[in-house]
Short mmCIF file of N, CA and C in Angstrom, two decimals:
data_model
loop_
_atom_site.label_atom_id
_atom_site.label_comp_id
_atom_site.label_asym_id
_atom_site.label_seq_id
_atom_site.Cartn_x
_atom_site.Cartn_y
_atom_site.Cartn_z
N UNK A 943 123.31 138.74 113.81
CA UNK A 943 122.81 137.80 114.80
C UNK A 943 123.36 136.79 115.42
N UNK A 944 124.64 135.94 114.86
CA UNK A 944 125.32 135.20 115.46
C UNK A 944 126.58 135.96 116.09
N UNK A 945 127.24 135.71 116.69
CA UNK A 945 128.40 136.30 117.50
C UNK A 945 129.51 135.49 116.68
N UNK A 946 129.78 134.10 116.56
CA UNK A 946 130.90 133.39 115.67
C UNK A 946 130.02 132.31 114.91
N UNK A 947 131.03 131.66 114.19
CA UNK A 947 130.67 130.31 113.60
C UNK A 947 131.17 129.42 114.22
N UNK A 948 130.41 128.16 113.73
CA UNK A 948 131.10 126.74 114.44
C UNK A 948 132.54 126.73 114.15
N UNK A 949 133.06 127.17 112.95
CA UNK A 949 134.52 126.69 112.55
C UNK A 949 135.55 127.88 113.38
N UNK A 950 135.10 128.95 113.98
CA UNK A 950 135.78 129.95 114.79
C UNK A 950 136.09 129.62 116.04
N UNK A 951 135.28 128.75 116.82
CA UNK A 951 135.70 128.50 118.03
C UNK A 951 136.78 127.40 118.31
N UNK A 952 137.38 127.95 119.26
CA UNK A 952 138.71 126.77 119.74
C UNK A 952 138.82 126.82 121.18
N UNK A 953 139.82 126.34 121.87
CA UNK A 953 140.08 126.45 123.15
C UNK A 953 140.18 127.95 124.03
N UNK A 954 140.54 128.79 123.17
CA UNK A 954 140.57 130.30 123.27
C UNK A 954 139.41 131.09 123.93
N UNK A 955 138.47 130.22 123.50
CA UNK A 955 136.77 130.99 123.57
C UNK A 955 136.36 130.33 124.87
N UNK A 956 137.11 129.53 125.65
CA UNK A 956 136.80 128.83 126.95
C UNK A 956 135.81 129.93 127.85
N UNK A 957 134.86 129.69 128.61
CA UNK A 957 134.38 130.64 129.40
C UNK A 957 133.60 131.86 128.54
N UNK A 958 133.62 131.78 127.41
CA UNK A 958 133.00 132.94 126.51
C UNK A 958 131.55 132.79 126.26
N UNK A 959 130.66 133.98 126.46
CA UNK A 959 129.26 133.58 126.02
C UNK A 959 129.27 133.73 124.44
N UNK A 960 128.41 133.03 123.68
CA UNK A 960 128.53 133.20 122.16
C UNK A 960 127.08 132.72 121.78
N UNK A 961 126.92 133.36 120.60
CA UNK A 961 125.59 132.90 120.02
C UNK A 961 126.00 132.27 118.54
N UNK A 962 125.38 131.21 118.37
CA UNK A 962 125.61 130.31 116.96
C UNK A 962 124.31 129.99 116.44
N UNK A 963 124.43 130.02 115.17
CA UNK A 963 123.48 129.76 114.11
C UNK A 963 123.88 128.46 113.31
N UNK A 964 122.91 127.43 113.15
CA UNK A 964 123.39 126.57 112.47
C UNK A 964 122.21 125.22 112.06
N UNK A 965 122.74 124.00 111.46
CA UNK A 965 121.60 123.14 111.28
C UNK A 965 122.08 121.83 112.30
N UNK A 966 121.00 121.36 112.66
CA UNK A 966 121.00 120.22 113.81
C UNK A 966 121.51 119.29 112.82
N UNK A 967 122.76 118.54 113.06
CA UNK A 967 123.16 117.10 112.51
C UNK A 967 122.68 116.12 112.92
N UNK A 968 122.53 115.77 114.57
CA UNK A 968 121.93 114.89 115.32
C UNK A 968 121.54 115.32 116.86
N UNK A 969 120.81 114.72 117.54
CA UNK A 969 120.61 114.70 118.83
C UNK A 969 120.62 113.58 119.42
N UNK A 970 121.38 113.48 120.72
CA UNK A 970 121.45 112.57 121.49
C UNK A 970 120.85 112.90 123.07
N UNK A 971 119.76 112.13 123.31
CA UNK A 971 119.05 112.52 124.58
C UNK A 971 119.68 111.28 125.50
N UNK A 972 120.87 111.59 126.31
CA UNK A 972 121.58 110.57 127.30
C UNK A 972 120.93 110.13 128.47
N UNK A 973 120.11 111.09 128.96
CA UNK A 973 119.38 110.83 130.31
C UNK A 973 118.42 112.09 130.43
N UNK A 974 117.47 111.86 131.48
CA UNK A 974 116.34 112.99 131.63
C UNK A 974 117.19 114.21 132.17
N UNK A 975 118.46 114.25 132.21
CA UNK A 975 119.31 115.51 132.78
C UNK A 975 120.21 116.23 131.57
N UNK A 976 120.36 115.31 130.57
CA UNK A 976 121.51 115.56 129.46
C UNK A 976 121.01 115.37 128.06
N UNK A 977 121.51 116.30 127.38
CA UNK A 977 121.02 116.23 126.01
C UNK A 977 122.26 116.74 125.16
N UNK A 978 122.62 116.05 124.06
CA UNK A 978 123.65 116.61 123.15
C UNK A 978 123.32 116.81 121.72
N UNK A 979 123.67 118.02 121.27
CA UNK A 979 123.35 118.50 119.75
C UNK A 979 124.47 118.79 118.96
N UNK A 980 124.69 117.95 118.10
CA UNK A 980 125.77 118.44 117.03
C UNK A 980 125.20 119.29 115.90
N UNK A 981 125.81 120.47 116.24
CA UNK A 981 125.37 121.53 115.42
C UNK A 981 126.18 121.93 114.10
N UNK A 982 125.89 122.11 112.97
CA UNK A 982 127.03 122.61 111.94
C UNK A 982 126.64 123.74 111.22
N UNK A 983 127.56 124.11 110.88
CA UNK A 983 127.52 125.42 109.87
C UNK A 983 128.24 125.46 108.62
N UNK A 984 128.36 126.39 107.75
CA UNK A 984 129.35 126.19 106.61
C UNK A 984 130.70 126.17 107.16
N UNK A 985 130.95 126.62 108.20
CA UNK A 985 132.39 126.86 108.71
C UNK A 985 133.00 125.65 109.41
N UNK A 986 131.97 124.99 110.18
CA UNK A 986 132.54 123.81 111.01
C UNK A 986 131.29 123.34 111.55
N UNK A 987 131.65 122.55 112.75
CA UNK A 987 130.52 121.88 113.89
C UNK A 987 130.99 121.99 115.16
N UNK A 988 129.99 122.14 116.05
CA UNK A 988 130.00 122.37 117.32
C UNK A 988 129.08 121.15 118.02
N UNK A 989 129.60 120.70 119.26
CA UNK A 989 128.67 119.70 119.92
C UNK A 989 128.12 120.64 121.10
N UNK A 990 126.85 120.81 121.48
CA UNK A 990 126.05 121.62 122.28
C UNK A 990 125.74 120.68 123.51
N UNK A 991 125.96 121.06 124.58
CA UNK A 991 125.67 120.15 125.53
C UNK A 991 124.36 121.12 126.54
N UNK A 992 123.22 120.51 126.52
CA UNK A 992 122.01 120.85 127.41
C UNK A 992 122.19 119.83 128.81
N UNK A 993 122.43 120.53 129.91
CA UNK A 993 122.63 119.97 130.94
C UNK A 993 121.79 120.51 132.20
N UNK A 994 120.87 119.86 132.87
CA UNK A 994 119.75 120.69 133.75
C UNK A 994 120.58 121.29 134.70
N UNK A 995 121.83 120.96 135.24
CA UNK A 995 122.31 121.66 136.48
C UNK A 995 123.01 122.86 136.02
N UNK A 996 123.07 123.24 134.54
CA UNK A 996 123.50 124.44 134.01
C UNK A 996 122.50 125.55 133.46
N UNK A 997 121.46 124.81 133.14
CA UNK A 997 120.11 125.83 132.61
C UNK A 997 118.93 125.77 133.21
N UNK A 998 118.48 126.98 133.44
CA UNK A 998 117.26 127.26 133.87
C UNK A 998 116.40 126.81 132.87
N UNK A 999 115.15 126.61 133.23
CA UNK A 999 114.20 125.91 132.38
C UNK A 999 114.48 124.83 131.63
N UNK A 1000 115.46 123.83 131.87
CA UNK A 1000 115.82 122.88 131.38
C UNK A 1000 114.85 121.99 130.76
N UNK A 1001 113.51 121.75 131.76
CA UNK A 1001 112.82 120.77 130.82
C UNK A 1001 112.09 121.09 129.71
N UNK A 1002 111.72 122.56 129.75
CA UNK A 1002 110.95 123.25 128.28
C UNK A 1002 112.10 123.09 127.39
N UNK A 1003 113.39 123.41 127.43
CA UNK A 1003 114.28 123.45 126.46
C UNK A 1003 114.71 121.95 126.08
N UNK A 1004 114.65 120.81 126.87
CA UNK A 1004 114.67 119.83 126.56
C UNK A 1004 113.51 119.08 125.43
N UNK A 1005 112.63 119.77 126.06
CA UNK A 1005 111.18 119.41 125.05
C UNK A 1005 111.36 119.69 123.79
N UNK A 1006 112.05 120.89 123.66
CA UNK A 1006 112.17 121.71 122.17
C UNK A 1006 113.11 120.85 121.57
N UNK A 1007 114.35 120.56 122.39
CA UNK A 1007 115.29 120.01 121.24
C UNK A 1007 115.02 118.58 121.22
N UNK A 1008 114.15 117.84 121.92
CA UNK A 1008 113.63 116.37 121.25
C UNK A 1008 112.82 116.48 120.19
N UNK A 1009 112.22 117.63 120.01
CA UNK A 1009 111.32 117.79 118.81
C UNK A 1009 111.64 118.03 117.56
N UNK A 1010 113.17 118.45 117.70
CA UNK A 1010 113.98 118.94 116.31
C UNK A 1010 114.19 117.61 115.45
N UNK A 1011 114.23 117.93 114.25
CA UNK A 1011 114.68 116.88 113.18
C UNK A 1011 115.86 117.44 112.51
N UNK A 1012 116.79 116.32 112.32
CA UNK A 1012 117.82 116.65 111.55
C UNK A 1012 117.54 117.88 110.47
N UNK A 1013 118.80 118.71 110.28
CA UNK A 1013 118.67 119.80 109.20
C UNK A 1013 117.53 121.10 109.50
N UNK A 1014 117.18 120.80 110.86
CA UNK A 1014 116.39 121.92 111.42
C UNK A 1014 117.40 123.26 111.65
N UNK A 1015 117.18 124.11 111.42
CA UNK A 1015 118.03 125.66 111.68
C UNK A 1015 117.81 125.89 112.95
N UNK A 1016 118.63 126.18 113.67
CA UNK A 1016 118.26 126.91 114.91
C UNK A 1016 119.13 127.92 115.43
N UNK A 1017 119.16 128.74 116.43
CA UNK A 1017 120.05 129.75 116.96
C UNK A 1017 120.13 129.56 118.46
N UNK A 1018 121.38 129.42 118.85
CA UNK A 1018 121.38 128.91 120.30
C UNK A 1018 122.52 130.13 120.80
N UNK A 1019 122.26 130.16 122.37
CA UNK A 1019 123.14 131.17 123.23
C UNK A 1019 123.93 130.25 124.27
N UNK A 1020 125.11 130.42 124.58
CA UNK A 1020 125.63 129.66 125.51
C UNK A 1020 127.02 129.75 126.04
N UNK A 1021 127.61 129.34 126.72
CA UNK A 1021 129.07 129.70 127.30
C UNK A 1021 129.72 128.31 126.57
N UNK A 1022 130.92 128.67 126.46
CA UNK A 1022 132.09 127.84 125.79
C UNK A 1022 132.72 126.87 126.97
N UNK A 1023 132.54 125.74 127.17
CA UNK A 1023 133.23 125.09 128.04
C UNK A 1023 134.12 123.78 127.46
N UNK A 1024 135.24 123.74 128.34
CA UNK A 1024 136.24 122.55 127.90
C UNK A 1024 135.66 121.12 128.19
N UNK A 1025 136.18 120.44 126.99
CA UNK A 1025 135.82 119.08 127.46
C UNK A 1025 136.67 118.31 128.35
N UNK A 1026 136.27 117.62 129.18
CA UNK A 1026 137.06 116.75 130.22
C UNK A 1026 138.15 116.31 129.59
N UNK A 1027 139.24 116.32 130.38
CA UNK A 1027 140.47 115.73 129.84
C UNK A 1027 140.59 114.29 128.91
N UNK A 1028 139.47 113.64 129.64
CA UNK A 1028 139.56 112.09 129.13
C UNK A 1028 138.59 111.96 127.71
N UNK A 1029 137.90 113.13 127.31
CA UNK A 1029 137.03 113.09 126.17
C UNK A 1029 137.30 114.11 125.22
N UNK A 1030 138.67 114.46 125.03
CA UNK A 1030 139.21 115.27 124.12
C UNK A 1030 139.44 114.51 122.86
N UNK A 1031 139.41 115.17 121.65
CA UNK A 1031 139.23 114.51 120.08
C UNK A 1031 140.42 115.50 119.59
N UNK A 1032 141.82 115.05 119.45
CA UNK A 1032 142.65 115.76 118.69
C UNK A 1032 142.31 115.95 117.39
N UNK A 1033 141.39 115.41 116.89
CA UNK A 1033 140.97 115.68 115.40
C UNK A 1033 140.01 117.27 115.22
N UNK A 1034 139.67 117.55 116.27
CA UNK A 1034 138.71 118.45 116.45
C UNK A 1034 139.10 119.83 117.26
N UNK A 1035 139.42 120.74 116.76
CA UNK A 1035 139.92 121.93 117.39
C UNK A 1035 139.25 122.43 118.55
N UNK A 1036 137.82 122.26 118.37
CA UNK A 1036 136.80 122.64 119.35
C UNK A 1036 136.46 121.46 120.30
#
């Protein structure tokens, strides 16, 4: 079902398409065009970015994300992107 675990991913996976499964830790709707989801599995965690400029059918996906509760199990596909240099976190390999 999944191609990687959250703990597998690091900077070597940038620009790769992956499929992850895990539990929603929290969701932050930052604007009408930007949603962050913190996803966790038994191996680590990953921050998902849903951004209108990068997602077809964004409005539909945003409604689904807003309706999720913590600990909801989800399956997601996407491309790994590097965080902006000003937002890196040395404590996280991802």
